[in-house]
Structures are given as C-alpha cells and as structure tokens.
PDB file of C-alpha atoms in Angstrom:
ATOM      1  CA  MET A   1       5.396   4.219  -3.202  1.00  0.00           C
ATOM      2  CA  THR A   2       6.759   3.845   0.303  1.00  0.00           C
ATOM      3  CA  LEU A   3       6.656   0.865   2.620  1.00  0.00           C
ATOM      4  CA  SER A   4       6.683   1.160   6.394  1.00  0.00           C
ATOM      5  CA  SER A   5       5.763  -0.975   9.387  1.00  0.00           C
ATOM      6  CA  LEU A   6       2.355   0.745   9.302  1.00  0.00           C
ATOM      7  CA  GLY A   7       1.572  -0.163   5.673  1.00  0.00           C
ATOM      8  CA  VAL A   8       1.973   1.053   2.100  1.00  0.00           C
ATOM      9  CA  THR A   9       1.649   4.620   0.805  1.00  0.00           C
ATOM     10  CA  LEU A  10       0.967   5.231  -2.892  1.00  0.00           C
ATOM     11  CA  TYR A  11       1.609   8.602  -4.529  1.00  0.00           C
ATOM     12  CA  GLY A  12       0.168   9.929  -7.753  1.00  0.00           C
ATOM     13  CA  LYS A  13      -1.031  12.890  -9.746  1.00  0.00           C
ATOM     14  CA  GLY A  14      -4.620  13.814 -10.490  1.00  0.00           C
ATOM     15  CA  TYR A  15      -7.698  13.354  -8.331  1.00  0.00           C
ATOM     16  CA  PHE A  16      -8.536  10.454  -6.034  1.00  0.00           C
ATOM     17  CA  LYS A  17     -12.113   9.374  -6.583  1.00  0.00           C
ATOM     18  CA  ASP A  18     -12.577   5.592  -6.435  1.00  0.00           C
ATOM     19  CA  THR A  19     -11.117   4.006  -3.310  1.00  0.00           C
ATOM     20  CA  ASP A  20     -13.045   0.731  -3.658  1.00  0.00           C
ATOM     21  CA  ASN A  21     -11.126  -0.298  -6.774  1.00  0.00           C
ATOM     22  CA  ILE A  22      -7.674  -0.327  -5.180  1.00  0.00           C
ATOM     23  CA  LYS A  23      -6.631  -3.521  -3.393  1.00  0.00           C
ATOM     24  CA  VAL A  24      -3.264  -3.694  -1.629  1.00  0.00           C
ATOM     25  CA  SER A  25      -1.687  -6.646   0.148  1.00  0.00           C
ATOM     26  CA  VAL A  26       1.764  -7.773   1.218  1.00  0.00           C
ATOM     27  CA  LYS A  27       3.231 -11.242   0.774  1.00  0.00           C
ATOM     28  CA  MET A  28       5.500 -12.392   3.549  1.00  0.00           C
ATOM     29  CA  ASN A  29       8.558 -14.644   3.161  1.00  0.00           C
ATOM     30  CA  ASN A  30       6.598 -17.535   4.726  1.00  0.00           C
ATOM     31  CA  GLY A  31       3.970 -17.276   1.953  1.00  0.00           C
ATOM     32  CA  SER A  32       1.232 -15.670   4.036  1.00  0.00           C
ATOM     33  CA  ILE A  33      -0.705 -12.725   2.619  1.00  0.00           C
ATOM     34  CA  GLN A  34      -1.730  -9.722   4.694  1.00  0.00           C
ATOM     35  CA  SER A  35      -4.440  -7.483   3.223  1.00  0.00           C
ATOM     36  CA  LEU A  36      -4.201  -3.772   3.936  1.00  0.00           C
ATOM     37  CA  ASP A  37      -7.865  -2.865   4.285  1.00  0.00           C
ATOM     38  CA  SER A  38      -7.777   0.438   6.132  1.00  0.00           C
ATOM     39  CA  LEU A  39      -7.362   3.419   3.805  1.00  0.00           C
ATOM     40  CA  GLN A  40      -6.635   7.096   4.337  1.00  0.00           C
ATOM     41  CA  ASN A  41      -6.338   9.328   1.295  1.00  0.00           C
ATOM     42  CA  PHE A  42      -5.273  12.908   0.773  1.00  0.00           C
ATOM     43  CA  SER A  43      -5.555  15.148  -2.279  1.00  0.00           C
ATOM     44  CA  ASP A  44      -3.885  18.504  -2.655  1.00  0.00           C
ATOM     45  CA  ASN A  45      -3.338  20.548  -5.809  1.00  0.00           C
ATOM     46  CA  LYS A  46      -3.682  17.553  -8.210  1.00  0.00           C
ATOM     47  CA  SER A  47      -1.397  15.459  -5.984  1.00  0.00           C
ATOM     48  CA  VAL A  48      -2.733  12.273  -4.394  1.00  0.00           C
ATOM     49  CA  LYS A  49      -1.499  10.223  -1.450  1.00  0.00           C
ATOM     50  CA  ALA A  50      -3.255   6.980  -0.433  1.00  0.00           C
ATOM     51  CA  LYS A  51      -2.178   5.181   2.735  1.00  0.00           C
ATOM     52  CA  PHE A  52      -3.141   1.522   3.079  1.00  0.00           C
ATOM     53  CA  LEU A  53      -2.711   0.575   6.722  1.00  0.00           C
ATOM     54  CA  SER A  54      -2.047  -2.785   8.343  1.00  0.00           C
ATOM     55  CA  SER A  55      -4.087  -3.996  11.326  1.00  0.00           C
ATOM     56  CA  SER A  56      -0.796  -4.860  13.066  1.00  0.00           C
ATOM     57  CA  PRO A  57       2.798  -3.677  12.519  1.00  0.00           C
ATOM     58  CA  LEU A  58       4.588  -5.214   9.539  1.00  0.00           C
ATOM     59  CA  ASP A  59       8.033  -6.748   9.958  1.00  0.00           C
ATOM     60  CA  LEU A  60       9.768  -5.125   6.990  1.00  0.00           C
ATOM     61  CA  SER A  61      12.549  -7.719   6.976  1.00  0.00           C
ATOM     62  CA  LYS A  62       9.980 -10.461   6.278  1.00  0.00           C
ATOM     63  CA  ILE A  63       8.103  -8.838   3.353  1.00  0.00           C
ATOM     64  CA  LYS A  64       8.704 -10.547  -0.003  1.00  0.00           C
ATOM     65  CA  ALA A  65       6.381  -8.525  -2.272  1.00  0.00           C
ATOM     66  CA  ILE A  66       3.594  -5.955  -2.443  1.00  0.00           C
ATOM     67  CA  ASN A  67       0.508  -6.544  -4.566  1.00  0.00           C
ATOM     68  CA  VAL A  68      -1.409  -3.518  -5.884  1.00  0.00           C
ATOM     69  CA  ASN A  69      -4.469  -4.515  -7.918  1.00  0.00           C
ATOM     70  CA  GLY A  70      -2.756  -7.660  -9.154  1.00  0.00           C
ATOM     71  CA  THR A  71       0.586  -5.996  -9.960  1.00  0.00           C
ATOM     72  CA  VAL A  72       3.300  -7.658  -7.879  1.00  0.00           C
ATOM     73  CA  ILE A  73       6.228  -5.509  -6.784  1.00  0.00           C
ATOM     74  CA  LYS A  74       9.128  -7.499  -5.346  1.00  0.00           C
ATOM     75  CA  VAL A  75      10.800  -6.046  -2.275  1.00  0.00           C
ATOM     76  CA  SER A  76      14.595  -6.157  -2.447  1.00  0.00           C
ATOM     77  CA  ARG A  77      16.966  -5.643   0.397  1.00  0.00           C
TER      78      ARG A  77
END
C-alpha cells in the first residue's frame, strides 16, 4: 500500500474482479473522515493495483489512519 496526496494505492496478487466491495477512507487528525470514492484499477500478469483517489489533495501530515473495508491502518510519522 502507498499513500500520496492523491489517495491510496493497494497492491496485490491475483485478479481484480469486484470493485464494489472495497471501501477506502482516511481519518484525519481532527477526526473527520474522507471517503476515497474514485477508483482506477490495473491488472497485469496476476498482479493487481487499485488506486482510490481523493476528490481534493490530501494533506499527508494530517492523516491519522487509513480504513480499508473496516481494517484500520494507523499512519506513523
């Protein structure tokens, strides 16, 4: 997984087939939640990349955690 001001990119192996079942959001230090609703996905030779894009640039210094389908990943600095 990578985090950028544009959003979150998830990497995996296999085939990408069900985009509706993946929900990604970021929790900011002030407690607000920003959903990443725009998705671009790429598959190549059993490798998968899914980019969840923000509607506006993310301030990386203010992100507390990333939520992927209910799994919270804390962002450390």
